[in-house]
CSV table of C-alpha atoms in Angstrom, one decimal:
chain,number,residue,atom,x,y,z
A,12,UNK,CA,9.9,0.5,3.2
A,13,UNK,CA,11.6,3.8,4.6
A,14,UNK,CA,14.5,6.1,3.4
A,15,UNK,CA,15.2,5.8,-0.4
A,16,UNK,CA,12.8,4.2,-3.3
A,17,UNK,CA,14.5,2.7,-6.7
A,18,UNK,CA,14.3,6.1,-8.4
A,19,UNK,CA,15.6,8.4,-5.7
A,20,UNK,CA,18.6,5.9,-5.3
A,21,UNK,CA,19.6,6.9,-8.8
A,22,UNK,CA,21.2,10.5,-7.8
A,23,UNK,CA,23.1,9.1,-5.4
A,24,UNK,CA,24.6,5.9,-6.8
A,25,UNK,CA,25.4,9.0,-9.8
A,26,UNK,CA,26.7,11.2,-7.1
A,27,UNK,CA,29.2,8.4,-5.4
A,28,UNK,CA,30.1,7.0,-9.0
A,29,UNK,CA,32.1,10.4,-10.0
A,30,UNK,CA,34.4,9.6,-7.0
A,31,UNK,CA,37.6,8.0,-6.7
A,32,UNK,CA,38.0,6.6,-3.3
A,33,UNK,CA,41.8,5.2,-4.4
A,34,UNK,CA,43.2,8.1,-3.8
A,35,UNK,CA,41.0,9.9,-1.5
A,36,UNK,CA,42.0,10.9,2.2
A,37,UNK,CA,40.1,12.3,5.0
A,38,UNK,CA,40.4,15.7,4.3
A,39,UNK,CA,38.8,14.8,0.7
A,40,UNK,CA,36.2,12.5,2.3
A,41,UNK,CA,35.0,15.6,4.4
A,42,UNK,CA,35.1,18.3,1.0
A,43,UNK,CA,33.2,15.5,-1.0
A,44,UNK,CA,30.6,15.0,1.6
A,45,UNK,CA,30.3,18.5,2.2
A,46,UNK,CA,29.8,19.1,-1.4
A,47,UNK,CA,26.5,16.7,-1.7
A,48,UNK,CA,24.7,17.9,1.1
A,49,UNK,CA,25.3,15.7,4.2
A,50,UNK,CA,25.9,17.2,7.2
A,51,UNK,CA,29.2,15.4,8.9
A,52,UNK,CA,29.3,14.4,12.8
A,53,UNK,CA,32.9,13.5,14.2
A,54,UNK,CA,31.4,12.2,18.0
A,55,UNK,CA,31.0,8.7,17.0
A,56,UNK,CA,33.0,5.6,17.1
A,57,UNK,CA,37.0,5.7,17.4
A,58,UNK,CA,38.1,5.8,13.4
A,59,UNK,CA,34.5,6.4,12.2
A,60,UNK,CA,32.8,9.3,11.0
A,61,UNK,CA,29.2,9.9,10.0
A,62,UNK,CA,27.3,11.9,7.6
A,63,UNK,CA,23.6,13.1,7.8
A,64,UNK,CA,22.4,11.9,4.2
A,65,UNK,CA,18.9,13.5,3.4
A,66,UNK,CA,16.5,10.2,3.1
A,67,UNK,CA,18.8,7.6,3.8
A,68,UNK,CA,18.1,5.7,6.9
A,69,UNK,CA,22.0,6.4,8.6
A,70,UNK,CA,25.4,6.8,6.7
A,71,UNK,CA,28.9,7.1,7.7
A,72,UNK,CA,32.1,7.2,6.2
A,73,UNK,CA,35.5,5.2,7.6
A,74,UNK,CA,38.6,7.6,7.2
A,75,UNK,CA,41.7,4.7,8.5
A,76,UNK,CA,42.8,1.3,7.9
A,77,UNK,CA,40.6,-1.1,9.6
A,78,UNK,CA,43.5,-4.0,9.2
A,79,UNK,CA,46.7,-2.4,10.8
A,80,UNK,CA,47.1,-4.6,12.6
A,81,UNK,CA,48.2,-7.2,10.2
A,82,UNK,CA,50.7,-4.9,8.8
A,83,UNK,CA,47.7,-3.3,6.2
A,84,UNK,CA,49.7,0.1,5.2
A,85,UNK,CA,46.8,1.3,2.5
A,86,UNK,CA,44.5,3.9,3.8
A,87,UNK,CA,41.0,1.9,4.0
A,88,UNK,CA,38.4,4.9,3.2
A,89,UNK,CA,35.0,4.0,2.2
A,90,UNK,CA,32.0,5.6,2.6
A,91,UNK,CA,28.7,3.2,3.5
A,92,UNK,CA,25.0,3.9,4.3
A,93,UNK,CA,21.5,1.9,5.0
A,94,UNK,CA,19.7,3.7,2.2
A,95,UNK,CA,16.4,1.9,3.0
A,96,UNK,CA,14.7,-1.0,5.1
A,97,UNK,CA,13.2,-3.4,2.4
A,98,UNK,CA,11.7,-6.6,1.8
A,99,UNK,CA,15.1,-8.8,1.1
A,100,UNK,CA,12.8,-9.8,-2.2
A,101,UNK,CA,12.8,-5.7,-3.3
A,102,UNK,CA,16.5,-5.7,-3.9
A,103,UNK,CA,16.3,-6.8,-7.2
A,104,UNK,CA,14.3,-3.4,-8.2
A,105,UNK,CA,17.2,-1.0,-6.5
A,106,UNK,CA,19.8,-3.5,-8.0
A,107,UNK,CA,18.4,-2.7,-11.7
A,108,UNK,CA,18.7,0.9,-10.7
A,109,UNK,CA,22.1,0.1,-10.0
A,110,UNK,CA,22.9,-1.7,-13.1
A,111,UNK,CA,21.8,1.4,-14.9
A,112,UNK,CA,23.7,3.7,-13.4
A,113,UNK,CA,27.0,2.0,-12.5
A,114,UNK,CA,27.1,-0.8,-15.5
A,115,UNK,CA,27.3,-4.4,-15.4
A,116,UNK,CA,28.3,-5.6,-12.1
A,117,UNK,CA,31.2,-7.5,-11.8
A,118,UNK,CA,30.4,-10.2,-9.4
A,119,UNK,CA,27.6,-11.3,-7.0
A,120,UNK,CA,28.2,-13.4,-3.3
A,121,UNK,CA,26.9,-13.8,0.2
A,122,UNK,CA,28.7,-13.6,4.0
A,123,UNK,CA,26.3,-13.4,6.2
A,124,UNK,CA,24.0,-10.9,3.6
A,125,UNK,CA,24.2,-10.5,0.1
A,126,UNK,CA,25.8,-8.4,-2.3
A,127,UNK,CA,26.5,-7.1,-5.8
A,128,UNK,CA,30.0,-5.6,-6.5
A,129,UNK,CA,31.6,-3.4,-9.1
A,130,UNK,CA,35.1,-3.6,-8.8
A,131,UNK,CA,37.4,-1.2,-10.7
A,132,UNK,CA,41.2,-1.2,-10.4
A,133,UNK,CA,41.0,2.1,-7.5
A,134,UNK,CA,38.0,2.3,-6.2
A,135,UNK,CA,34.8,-0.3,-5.8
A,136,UNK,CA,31.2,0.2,-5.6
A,137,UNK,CA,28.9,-2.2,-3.8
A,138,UNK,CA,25.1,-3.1,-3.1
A,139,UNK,CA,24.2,-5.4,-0.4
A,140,UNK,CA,20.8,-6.2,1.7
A,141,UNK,CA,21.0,-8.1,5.1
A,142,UNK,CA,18.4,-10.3,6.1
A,143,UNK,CA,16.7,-7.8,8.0
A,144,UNK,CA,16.2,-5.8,4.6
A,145,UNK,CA,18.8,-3.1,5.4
A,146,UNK,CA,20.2,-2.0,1.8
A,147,UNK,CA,23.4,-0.4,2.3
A,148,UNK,CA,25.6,0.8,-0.5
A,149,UNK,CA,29.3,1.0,0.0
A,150,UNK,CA,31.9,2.8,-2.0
A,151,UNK,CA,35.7,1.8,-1.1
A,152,UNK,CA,39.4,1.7,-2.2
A,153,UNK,CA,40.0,-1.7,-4.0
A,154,UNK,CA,43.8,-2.1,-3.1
A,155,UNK,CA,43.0,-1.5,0.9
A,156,UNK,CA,39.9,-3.7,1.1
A,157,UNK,CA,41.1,-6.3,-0.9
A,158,UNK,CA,44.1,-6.3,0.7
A,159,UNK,CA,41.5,-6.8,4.1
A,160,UNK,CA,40.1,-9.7,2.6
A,161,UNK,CA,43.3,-11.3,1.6
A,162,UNK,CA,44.4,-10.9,5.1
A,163,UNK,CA,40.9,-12.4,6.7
A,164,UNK,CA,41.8,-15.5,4.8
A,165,UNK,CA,45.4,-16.2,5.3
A,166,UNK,CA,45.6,-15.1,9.0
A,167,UNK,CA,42.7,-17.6,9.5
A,168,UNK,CA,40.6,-15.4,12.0
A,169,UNK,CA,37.1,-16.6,13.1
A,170,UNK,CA,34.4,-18.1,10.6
A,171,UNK,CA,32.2,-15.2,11.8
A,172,UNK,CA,35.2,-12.8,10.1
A,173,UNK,CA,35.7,-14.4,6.3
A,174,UNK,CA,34.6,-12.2,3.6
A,175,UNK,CA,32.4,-14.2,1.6
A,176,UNK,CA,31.2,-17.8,1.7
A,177,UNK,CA,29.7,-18.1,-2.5
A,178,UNK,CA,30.6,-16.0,-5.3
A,179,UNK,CA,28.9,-16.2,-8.5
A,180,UNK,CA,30.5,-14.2,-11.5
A,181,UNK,CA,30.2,-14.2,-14.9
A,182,UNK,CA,33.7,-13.5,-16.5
A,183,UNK,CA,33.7,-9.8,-16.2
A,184,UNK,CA,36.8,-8.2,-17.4
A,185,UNK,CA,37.3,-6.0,-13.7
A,186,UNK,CA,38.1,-9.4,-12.0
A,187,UNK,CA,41.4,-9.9,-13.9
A,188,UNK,CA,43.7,-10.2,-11.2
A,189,UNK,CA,40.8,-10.7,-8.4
A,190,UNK,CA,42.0,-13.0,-5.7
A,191,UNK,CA,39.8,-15.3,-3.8
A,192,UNK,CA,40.2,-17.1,-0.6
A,193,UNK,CA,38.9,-19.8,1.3
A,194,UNK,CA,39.5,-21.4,4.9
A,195,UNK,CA,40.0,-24.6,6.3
A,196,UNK,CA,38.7,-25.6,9.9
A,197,UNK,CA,40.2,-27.7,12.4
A,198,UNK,CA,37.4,-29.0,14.6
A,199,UNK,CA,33.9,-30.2,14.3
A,200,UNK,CA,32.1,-27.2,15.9
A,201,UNK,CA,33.8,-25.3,13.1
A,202,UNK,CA,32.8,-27.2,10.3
A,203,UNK,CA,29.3,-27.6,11.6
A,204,UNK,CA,29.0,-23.1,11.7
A,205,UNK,CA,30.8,-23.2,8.0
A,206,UNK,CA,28.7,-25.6,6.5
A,207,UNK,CA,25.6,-23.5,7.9
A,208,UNK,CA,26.9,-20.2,6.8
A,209,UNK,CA,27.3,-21.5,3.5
A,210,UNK,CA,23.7,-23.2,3.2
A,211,UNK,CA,22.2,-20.2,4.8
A,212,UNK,CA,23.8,-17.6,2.5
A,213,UNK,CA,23.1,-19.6,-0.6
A,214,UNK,CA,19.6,-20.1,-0.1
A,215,UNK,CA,19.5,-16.1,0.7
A,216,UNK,CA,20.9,-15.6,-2.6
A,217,UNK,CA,18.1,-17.4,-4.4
A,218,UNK,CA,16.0,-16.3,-2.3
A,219,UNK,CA,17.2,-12.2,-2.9
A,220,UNK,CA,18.8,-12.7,-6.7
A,221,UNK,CA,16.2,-15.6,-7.7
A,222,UNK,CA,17.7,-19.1,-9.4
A,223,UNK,CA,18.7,-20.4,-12.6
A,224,UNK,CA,16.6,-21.8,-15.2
A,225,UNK,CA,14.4,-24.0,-13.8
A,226,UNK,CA,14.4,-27.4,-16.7
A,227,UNK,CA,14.9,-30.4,-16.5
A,228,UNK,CA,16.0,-30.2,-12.8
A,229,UNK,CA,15.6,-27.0,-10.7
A,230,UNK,CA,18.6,-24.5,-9.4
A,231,UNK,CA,20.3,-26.4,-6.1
A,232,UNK,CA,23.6,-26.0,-5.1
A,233,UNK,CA,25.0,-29.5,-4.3
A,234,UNK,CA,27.8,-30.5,-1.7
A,235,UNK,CA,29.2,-34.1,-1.4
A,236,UNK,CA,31.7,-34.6,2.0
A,237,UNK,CA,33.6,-38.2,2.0
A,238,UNK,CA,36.7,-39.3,2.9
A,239,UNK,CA,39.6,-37.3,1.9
A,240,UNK,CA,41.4,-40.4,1.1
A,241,UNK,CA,39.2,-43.2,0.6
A,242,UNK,CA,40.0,-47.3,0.6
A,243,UNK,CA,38.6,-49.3,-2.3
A,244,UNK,CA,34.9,-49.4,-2.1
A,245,UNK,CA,34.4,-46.7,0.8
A,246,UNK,CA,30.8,-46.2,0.8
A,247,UNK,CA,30.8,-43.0,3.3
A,248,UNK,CA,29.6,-40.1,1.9
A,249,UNK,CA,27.4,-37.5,2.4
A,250,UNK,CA,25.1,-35.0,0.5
A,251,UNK,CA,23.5,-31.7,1.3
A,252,UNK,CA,21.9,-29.9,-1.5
A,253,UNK,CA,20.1,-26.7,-0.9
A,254,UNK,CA,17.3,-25.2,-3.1
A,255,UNK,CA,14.9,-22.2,-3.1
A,256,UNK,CA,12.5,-24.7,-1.7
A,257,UNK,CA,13.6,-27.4,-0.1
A,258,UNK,CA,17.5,-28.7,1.6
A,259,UNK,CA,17.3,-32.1,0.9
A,260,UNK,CA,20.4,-34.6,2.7
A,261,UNK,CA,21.4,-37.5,1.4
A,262,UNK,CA,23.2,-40.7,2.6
A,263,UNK,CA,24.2,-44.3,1.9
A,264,UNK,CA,22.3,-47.0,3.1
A,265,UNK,CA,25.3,-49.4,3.9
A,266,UNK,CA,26.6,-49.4,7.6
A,267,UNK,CA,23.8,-47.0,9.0
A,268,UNK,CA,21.4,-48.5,11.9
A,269,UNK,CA,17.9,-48.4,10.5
A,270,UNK,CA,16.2,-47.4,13.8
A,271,UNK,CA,19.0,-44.7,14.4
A,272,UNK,CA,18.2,-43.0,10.4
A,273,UNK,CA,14.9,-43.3,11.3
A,274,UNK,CA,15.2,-41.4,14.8
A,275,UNK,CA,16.9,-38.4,12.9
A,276,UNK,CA,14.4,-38.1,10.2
A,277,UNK,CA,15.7,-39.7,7.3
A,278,UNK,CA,13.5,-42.1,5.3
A,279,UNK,CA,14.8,-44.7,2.4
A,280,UNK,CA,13.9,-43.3,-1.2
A,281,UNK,CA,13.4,-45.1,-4.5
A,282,UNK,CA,17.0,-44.9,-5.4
A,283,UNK,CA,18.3,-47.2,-2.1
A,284,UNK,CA,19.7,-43.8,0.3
A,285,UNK,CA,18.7,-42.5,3.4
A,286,UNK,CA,17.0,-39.2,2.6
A,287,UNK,CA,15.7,-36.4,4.8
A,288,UNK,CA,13.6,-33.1,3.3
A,289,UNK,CA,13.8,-29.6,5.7
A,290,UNK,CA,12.0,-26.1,4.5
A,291,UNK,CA,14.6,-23.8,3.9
A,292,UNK,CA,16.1,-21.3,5.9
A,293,UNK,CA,19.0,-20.5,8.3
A,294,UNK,CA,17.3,-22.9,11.2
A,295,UNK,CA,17.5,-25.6,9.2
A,296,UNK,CA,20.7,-24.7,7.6
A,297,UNK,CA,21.8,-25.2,11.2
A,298,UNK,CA,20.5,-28.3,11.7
A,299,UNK,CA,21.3,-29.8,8.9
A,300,UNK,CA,24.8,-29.0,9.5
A,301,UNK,CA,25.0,-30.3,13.0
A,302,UNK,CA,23.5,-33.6,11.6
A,303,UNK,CA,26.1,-33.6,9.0
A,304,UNK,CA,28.8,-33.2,11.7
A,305,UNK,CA,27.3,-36.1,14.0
A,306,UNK,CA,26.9,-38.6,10.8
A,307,UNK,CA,30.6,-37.9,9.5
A,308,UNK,CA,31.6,-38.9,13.3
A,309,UNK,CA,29.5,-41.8,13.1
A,310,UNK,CA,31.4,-42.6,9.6
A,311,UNK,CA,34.6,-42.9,11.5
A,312,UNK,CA,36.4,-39.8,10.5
A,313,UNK,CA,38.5,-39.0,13.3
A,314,UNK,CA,38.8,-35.0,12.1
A,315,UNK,CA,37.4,-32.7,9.7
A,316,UNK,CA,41.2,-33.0,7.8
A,317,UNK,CA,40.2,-36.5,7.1
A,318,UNK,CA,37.2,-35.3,4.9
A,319,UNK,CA,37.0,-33.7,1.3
A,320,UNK,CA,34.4,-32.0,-0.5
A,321,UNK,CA,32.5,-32.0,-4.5
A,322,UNK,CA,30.1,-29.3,-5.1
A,323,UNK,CA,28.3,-28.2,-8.1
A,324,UNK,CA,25.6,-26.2,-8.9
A,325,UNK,CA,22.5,-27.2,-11.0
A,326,UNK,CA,21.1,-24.2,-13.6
A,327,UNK,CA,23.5,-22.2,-12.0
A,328,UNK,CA,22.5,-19.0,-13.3
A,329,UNK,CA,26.0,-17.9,-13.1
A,330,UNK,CA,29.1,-18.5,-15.7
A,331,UNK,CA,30.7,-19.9,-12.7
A,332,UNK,CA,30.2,-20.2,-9.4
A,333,UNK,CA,32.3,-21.3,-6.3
A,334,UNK,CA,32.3,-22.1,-2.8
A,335,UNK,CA,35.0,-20.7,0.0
A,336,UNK,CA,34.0,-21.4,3.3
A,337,UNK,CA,33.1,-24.8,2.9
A,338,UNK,CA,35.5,-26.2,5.6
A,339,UNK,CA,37.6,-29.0,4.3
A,340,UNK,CA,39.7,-29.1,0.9
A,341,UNK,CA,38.7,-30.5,-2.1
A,342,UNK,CA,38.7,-33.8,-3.3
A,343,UNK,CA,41.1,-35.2,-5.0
């Protein structure tokens, strides 16, 4: 580990929780920074500044809009930093420091990392670790990023730009009002990369947040893809469900070539459906998508429109918890 531990994160989740970034501007960005300490640079990126934080690993602050050019007219500020390098597992010890400090967080999700917010109605405070084990906490102006995110969904950018693919919340009165998004795709390459950003980032969030109670069956997030409309007695379907330990797919035995299952790794099981196990992890979220993908083609779905989607989540240990970057709608 290197820059912050649990306990020296405490002064400055209290020093960023006095502020209110909804109606800072730059000039107020500069005094506040100033004020704690940090020594500010203005020689980096175009619309980026940074600040020296004593321990932290890097910081920086935004002082524009980073969506102008969809029309965004609030002033995005936020200020972010990698306040440590951590084992993803050692979140959970600076996210109880959080808790403490800045209350009951208001939701939890995953795009590409994973992250804890606490949204208020100006300004929002968030706690987030990639992969790599960079935590980075991020203070912003609600109405500007929100407005961002809103934007990433209905202008319908690349996958690699949406702003979450789970959230799990548990009725907290700060998400009255919250909107959330989702996106469609229009082509088998994209549903293949959305279906393994989702897997990938929900197994990180076991992984990072841990899993729901674990009796009588343990925490997996299921996802069933049929036909969007199907004829009496279609059969085609198709199940991924990803666990802390295991992503397990599933399939019906009726129409598929034994010799062809059997080349791509599925076996029958005692219930009469093709089944193949893979460790978890984001190679085998991407391979499990791509065979996905290549069995719904064999089904004889011309198009990822001609496909819907079920999910649920076993021991969820979330009042509820959704999926947005699935790919296809939802069945009806």
């Amino acid at each position: 580990m290197t820059g912050l531990g649990p306990h020296e994160l405490r002064t400055l989740l209290t020093n960023l929780g006095a502020a209110d970034f909804g109606a800072w501007r730059h000039e107020d960005v500069v005094g506040v920074c100033t004020a704690l300490g940090w020594e500010v640079s203005r020689d980096q990126l175009p619309r980026c500044e940074t600040a020296a934080v004593p321990g932290v690993v890097r910081g920086a602050y935004l002082t524009e809009n980073w969506d102008r050019r969809h029309g965004g007219d609030s002033e995005m500020m936020q200020v972010y930093m990698c306040a440590a390098s951590i084992e993803p597992e050692g979140f959970r010890d600076y996210l109880q420091v959080a808790t403490e400090v800045w209350g009951e967080p208001s939701l939890y999700g995953g795009n590409g990392d994973l992250f804890v917010r606490w949204r208020g109605a100006t300004t929002t405070r968030q706690l987030e670790v990639s992969y790599r084990g960079d935590l980075t906490v991020r203070v912003y102006a609600t109405e500007a990023w929100e407005g961002w995110d809103y934007r990433s969904w209905e202008w319908g950018e690349g996958l690699g730009e949406v702003p979450y693919t789970w959230i799990g919340e548990n009725d907290h009165p700060s998400l009255a009002g919250c909107y959330f998004g989702g996106r469609l795709v229009h082509s088998w390459d994209e549903l293949a990369e959305a279906l393994a950003m989702t897997l990938r980032d929900i197994y990180f969030g076991m992984r990072v947040l841990g899993e729901g109670a674990a009796t009588p069956w343990s925490d997996a997030v299921v996802i069933t893809l049929k036909a969007a409309d199907p004829a009496e007695n279609d059969r085609r379907w198709l199940q991924l469900a990803q666990g802390r330990d295991e992503l397990i797919m599933l399939t019906a035995v009726h129409g598929q070539p034994e010799p062809i299952m059997h080349d791509r790794g599925f076996e029958l099981d005692g219930y009469g459906a093709w089944t193949r196990e893979l460790a978890p992890g984001p190679e085998s979220a991407e391979a499990a998508a791509g065979l996905a993908v290549t069995l719904l083609r064999d089904f004889g779905f011309p198009e990822p429109g001609a496909v819907a989607r079920e999910y649920f989540r076993n021991n969820s240990p979330y009042h509820r918890f959704t999926l947005h970057c699935v790919g296809v709608e939802e069945s009806r």
